Coordinates of C-alpha atoms and ligand atoms in Angstrom, one line a residue:
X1 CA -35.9 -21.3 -14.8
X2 CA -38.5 -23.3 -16.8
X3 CA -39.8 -26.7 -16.1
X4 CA -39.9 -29.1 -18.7
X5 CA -41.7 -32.3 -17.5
X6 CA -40.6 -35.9 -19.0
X7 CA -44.1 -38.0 -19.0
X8 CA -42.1 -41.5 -20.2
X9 CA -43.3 -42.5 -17.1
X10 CA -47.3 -42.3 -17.9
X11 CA -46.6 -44.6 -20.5
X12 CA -44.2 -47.3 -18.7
X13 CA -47.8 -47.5 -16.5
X14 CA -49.9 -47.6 -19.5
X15 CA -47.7 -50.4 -21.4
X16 CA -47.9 -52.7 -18.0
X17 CA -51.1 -53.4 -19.1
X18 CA -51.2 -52.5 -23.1
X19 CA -54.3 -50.7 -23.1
X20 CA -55.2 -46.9 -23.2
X21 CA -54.5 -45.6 -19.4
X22 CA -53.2 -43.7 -18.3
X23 CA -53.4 -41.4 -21.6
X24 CA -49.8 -39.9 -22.2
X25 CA -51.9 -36.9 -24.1
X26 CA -53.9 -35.9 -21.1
X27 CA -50.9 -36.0 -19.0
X28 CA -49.1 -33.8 -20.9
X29 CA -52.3 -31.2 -21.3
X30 CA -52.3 -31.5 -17.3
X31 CA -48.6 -30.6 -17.2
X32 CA -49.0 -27.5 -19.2
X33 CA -52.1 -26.4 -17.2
X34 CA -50.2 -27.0 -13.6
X35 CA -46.7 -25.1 -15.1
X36 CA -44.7 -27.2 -17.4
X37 CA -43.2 -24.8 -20.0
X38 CA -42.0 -27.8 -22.2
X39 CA -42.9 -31.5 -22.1
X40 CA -39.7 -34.6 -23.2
X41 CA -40.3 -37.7 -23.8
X42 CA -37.9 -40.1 -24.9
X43 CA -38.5 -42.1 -28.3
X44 CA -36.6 -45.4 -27.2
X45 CA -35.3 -47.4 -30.1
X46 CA -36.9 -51.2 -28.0
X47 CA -39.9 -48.5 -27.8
X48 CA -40.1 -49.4 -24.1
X49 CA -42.7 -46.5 -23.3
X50 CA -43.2 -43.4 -25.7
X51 CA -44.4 -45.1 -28.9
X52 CA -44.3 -43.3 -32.5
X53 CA -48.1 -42.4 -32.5
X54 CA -47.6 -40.6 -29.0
X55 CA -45.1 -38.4 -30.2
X56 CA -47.1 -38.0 -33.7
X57 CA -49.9 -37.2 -31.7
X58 CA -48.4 -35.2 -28.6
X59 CA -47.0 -32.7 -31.6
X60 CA -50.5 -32.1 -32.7
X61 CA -51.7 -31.6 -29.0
X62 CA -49.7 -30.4 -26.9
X63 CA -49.5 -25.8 -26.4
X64 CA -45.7 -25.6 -25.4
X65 CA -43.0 -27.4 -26.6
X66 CA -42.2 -30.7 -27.4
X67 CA -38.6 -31.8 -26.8
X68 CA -38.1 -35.5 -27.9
X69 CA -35.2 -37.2 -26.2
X70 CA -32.9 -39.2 -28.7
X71 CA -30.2 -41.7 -29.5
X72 CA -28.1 -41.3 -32.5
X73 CA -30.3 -43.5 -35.0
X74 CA -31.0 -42.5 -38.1
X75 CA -35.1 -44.0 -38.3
X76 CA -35.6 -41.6 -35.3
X77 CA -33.9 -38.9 -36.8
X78 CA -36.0 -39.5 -39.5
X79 CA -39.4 -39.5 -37.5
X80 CA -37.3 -36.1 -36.0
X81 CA -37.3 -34.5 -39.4
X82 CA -41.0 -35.5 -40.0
X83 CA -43.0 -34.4 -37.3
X84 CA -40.4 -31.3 -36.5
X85 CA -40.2 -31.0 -32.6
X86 CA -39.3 -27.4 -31.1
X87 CA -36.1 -29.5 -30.1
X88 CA -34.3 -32.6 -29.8
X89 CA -32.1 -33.6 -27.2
X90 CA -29.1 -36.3 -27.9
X91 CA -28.7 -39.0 -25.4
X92 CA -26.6 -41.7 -25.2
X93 CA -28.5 -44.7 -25.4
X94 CA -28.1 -48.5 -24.5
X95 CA -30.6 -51.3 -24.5
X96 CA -30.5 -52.7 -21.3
X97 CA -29.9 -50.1 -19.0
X98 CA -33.1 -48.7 -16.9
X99 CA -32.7 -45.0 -17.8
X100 CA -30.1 -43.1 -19.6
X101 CA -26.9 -43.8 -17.6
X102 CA -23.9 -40.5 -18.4
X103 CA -24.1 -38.4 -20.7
X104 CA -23.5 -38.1 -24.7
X105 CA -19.3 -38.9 -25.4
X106 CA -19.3 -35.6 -27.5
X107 CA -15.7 -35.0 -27.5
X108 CA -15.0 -38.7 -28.4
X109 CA -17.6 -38.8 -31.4
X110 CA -17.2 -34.8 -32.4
X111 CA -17.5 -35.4 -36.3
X112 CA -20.2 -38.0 -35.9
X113 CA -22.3 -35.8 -33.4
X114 CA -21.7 -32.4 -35.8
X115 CA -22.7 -34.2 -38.6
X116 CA -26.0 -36.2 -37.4
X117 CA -27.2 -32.5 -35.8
X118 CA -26.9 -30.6 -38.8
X119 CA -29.6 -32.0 -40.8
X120 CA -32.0 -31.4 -37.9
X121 CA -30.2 -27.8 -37.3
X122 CA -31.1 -27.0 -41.0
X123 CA -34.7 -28.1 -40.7
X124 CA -35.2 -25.4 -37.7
X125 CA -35.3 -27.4 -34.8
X126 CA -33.4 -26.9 -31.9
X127 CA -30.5 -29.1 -30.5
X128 CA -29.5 -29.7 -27.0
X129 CA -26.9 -32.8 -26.0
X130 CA -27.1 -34.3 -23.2
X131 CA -23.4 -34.2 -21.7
X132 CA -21.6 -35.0 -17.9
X133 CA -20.6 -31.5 -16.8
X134 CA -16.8 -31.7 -17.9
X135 CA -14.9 -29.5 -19.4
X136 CA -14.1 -31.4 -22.5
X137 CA -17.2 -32.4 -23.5
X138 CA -18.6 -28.4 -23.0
X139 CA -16.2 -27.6 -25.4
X140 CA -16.9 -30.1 -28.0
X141 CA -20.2 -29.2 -27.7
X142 CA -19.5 -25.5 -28.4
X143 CA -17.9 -26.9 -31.6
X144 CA -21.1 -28.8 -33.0
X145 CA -23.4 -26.0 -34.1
X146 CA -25.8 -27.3 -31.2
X147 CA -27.4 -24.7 -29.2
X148 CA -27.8 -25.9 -25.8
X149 CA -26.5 -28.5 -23.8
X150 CA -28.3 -30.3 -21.2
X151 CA -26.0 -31.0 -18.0
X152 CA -26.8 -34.7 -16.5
X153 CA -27.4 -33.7 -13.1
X154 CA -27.2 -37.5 -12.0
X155 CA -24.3 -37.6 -10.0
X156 CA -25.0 -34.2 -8.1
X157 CA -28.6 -35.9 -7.0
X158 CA -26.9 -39.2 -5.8
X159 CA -24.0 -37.2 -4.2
X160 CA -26.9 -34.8 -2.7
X161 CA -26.6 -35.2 1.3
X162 CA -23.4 -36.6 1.1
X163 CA -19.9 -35.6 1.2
X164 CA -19.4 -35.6 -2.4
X165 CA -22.4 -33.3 -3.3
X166 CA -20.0 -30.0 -3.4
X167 CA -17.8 -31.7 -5.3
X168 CA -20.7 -32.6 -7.9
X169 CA -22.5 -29.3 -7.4
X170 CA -19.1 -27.6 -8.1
X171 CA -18.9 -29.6 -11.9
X172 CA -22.3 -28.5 -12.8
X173 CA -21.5 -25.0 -11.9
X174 CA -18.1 -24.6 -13.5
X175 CA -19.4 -26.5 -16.3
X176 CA -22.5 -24.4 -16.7
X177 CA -19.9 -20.8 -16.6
X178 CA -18.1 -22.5 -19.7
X179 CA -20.9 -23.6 -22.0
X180 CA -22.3 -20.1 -21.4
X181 CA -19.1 -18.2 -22.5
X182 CA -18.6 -20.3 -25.4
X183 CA -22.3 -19.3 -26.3
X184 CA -24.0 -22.3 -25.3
X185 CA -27.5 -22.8 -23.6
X186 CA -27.9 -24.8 -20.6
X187 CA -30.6 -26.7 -19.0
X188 CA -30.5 -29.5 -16.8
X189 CA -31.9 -32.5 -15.9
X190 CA -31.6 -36.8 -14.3
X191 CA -32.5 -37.3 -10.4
X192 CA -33.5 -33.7 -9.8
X193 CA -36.5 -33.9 -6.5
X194 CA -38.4 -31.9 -4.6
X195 CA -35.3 -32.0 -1.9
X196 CA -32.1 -31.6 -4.5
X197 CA -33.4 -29.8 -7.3
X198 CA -33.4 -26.1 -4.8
X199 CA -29.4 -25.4 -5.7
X200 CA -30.2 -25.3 -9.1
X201 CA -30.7 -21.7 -8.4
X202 CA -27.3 -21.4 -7.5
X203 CA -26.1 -22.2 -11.2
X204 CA -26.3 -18.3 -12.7
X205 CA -28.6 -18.8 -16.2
X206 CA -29.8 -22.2 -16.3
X207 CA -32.5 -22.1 -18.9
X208 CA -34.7 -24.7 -18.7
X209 CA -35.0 -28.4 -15.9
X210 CA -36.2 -31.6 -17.5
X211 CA -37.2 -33.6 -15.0
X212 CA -39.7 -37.1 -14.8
X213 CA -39.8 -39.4 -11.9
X214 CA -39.6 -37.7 -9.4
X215 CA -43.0 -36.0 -10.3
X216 CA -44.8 -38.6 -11.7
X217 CA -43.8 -40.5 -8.2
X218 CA -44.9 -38.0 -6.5
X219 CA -48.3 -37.9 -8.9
X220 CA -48.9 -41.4 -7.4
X221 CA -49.8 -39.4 -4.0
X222 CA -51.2 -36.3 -4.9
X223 CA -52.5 -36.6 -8.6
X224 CA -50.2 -34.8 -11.3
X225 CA -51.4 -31.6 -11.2
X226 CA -50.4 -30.8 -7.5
X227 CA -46.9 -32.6 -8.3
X228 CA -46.6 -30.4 -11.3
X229 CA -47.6 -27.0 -9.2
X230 CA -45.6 -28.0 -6.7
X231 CA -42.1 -28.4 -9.1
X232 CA -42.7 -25.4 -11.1
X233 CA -43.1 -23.7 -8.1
X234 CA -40.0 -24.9 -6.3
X235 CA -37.8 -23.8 -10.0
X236 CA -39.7 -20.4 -11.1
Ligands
PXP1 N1 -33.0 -35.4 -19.2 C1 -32.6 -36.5 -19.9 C2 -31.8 -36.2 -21.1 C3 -33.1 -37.8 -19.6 O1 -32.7 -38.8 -20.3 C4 -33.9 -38.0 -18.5 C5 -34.4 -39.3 -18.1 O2 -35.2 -39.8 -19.2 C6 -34.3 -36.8 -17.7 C7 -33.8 -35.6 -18.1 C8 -35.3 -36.9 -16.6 O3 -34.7 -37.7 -15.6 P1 -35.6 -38.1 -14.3 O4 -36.6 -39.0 -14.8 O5 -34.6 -38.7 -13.4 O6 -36.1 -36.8 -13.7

């Protein structure tokens, strides 16, 4: 499995103060030197952290990948189409919530999400939609041209410890087994730790783990490059 590292974090801290530090640019050059294969950030439409010149800038900068995290909006599909990311994934998106809360309603928007893709799909870069593990919205997915999915892990990390977390473990697994028969990529990502994110290796063929606060929490105590090591160690 590869580690894809979401630095929206790094620039919550910088805005707090509206100057230059932390740099979101060095972070991510730190993240690829300590074992990030890809790095995500999230180009908000209120802007609330990643701002446009980052991810103008990060494209120019970074030596993996860059997968921007998006909402279905056409000026950020424009920016999309202009700097060319190596993918995009679709996220749901509402103002006031704190992060993204459930996944993308695929099945309930299937025309709408086929048809914003496609442009993107046609300029080369790579689509992944961020989706609850159900079987419904696998299936719709399958049917969008997209190439991967991204499974919200959300609910398995809250349910981890508790009674519910086979229950949750079970959706992502199941759900994982269908994308990949219908010919679907899958990575994963929301609430994965250092303590939760070990059954991922359990899920047979999960490509890729996009995960953010829990490292750059953990960067707070042991600077980011020993909270990268550690996570791309824990997934390899
Ligand atoms: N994947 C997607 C699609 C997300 O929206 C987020 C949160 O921005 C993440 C992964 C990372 O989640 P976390 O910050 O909880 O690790």
């Amino acid at each position: 499995m590869l580690l894809g590292v979401n630095i929206d974090h790094v620039a919550t801290l910088r805005n707090a103060r509206g100057g230059k530090e932390p740099d979101v640019i060095q972070a991510a050059y730190i993240c690829e030197q300590n074992g990030a294969t890809s790095i995500t950030t999230h180009l908000r439409e209120d802007r609330r952290h990643i701002k446009d010149e980052d991810v103008r800038t990060l494209i120019n900068t970074i030596s993996t990948k860059l997968n921007l995290e998006m909402a279905m909006a056409d000026d950020i599909q424009k920016i999309a189409l202009e700097i060319k990311p190596h993918s995009i994934c679709l996220v749901p998106e509402k103002r006031q919530e704190v992060t993204t809360e459930g996944g993308l309603d695929v099945a309930g928007q299937l025309k709408k999400v086929t048809e914003f893709i496609r442009p993107l799909l046609e300029s080369g870069i790579v689509v992944s939609l961020f989706i609850d593990p159900e079987k419904n919205q696998v299936e719709a997915s399958a049917k969008t041209g997209a190439q991967f999915i991204e499974m919200h892990t959300g609910s398995y990390s809250e349910a981890y410890g508790t009674s519910n977390e086979e229950t949750e473990f079970q959706k992502l697994k199941n759900a994982s087994e269908l994308a990949q028969k219908l010919g679907l990529r899958v990575n994963a990502g929301h609430g994965l730790n250092y303590e939760n994110v070990h059954r991922m290796h359990e899920i047979h063929g999960l490509y890729e783990l996009n995960i953010g606060h829990s490292i750059i929490s953990r960067a707070v105590f042991t600077g980011l490059p020993e909270a990268v090591r550690k996570m791309a160690e824990m997934i390899r």
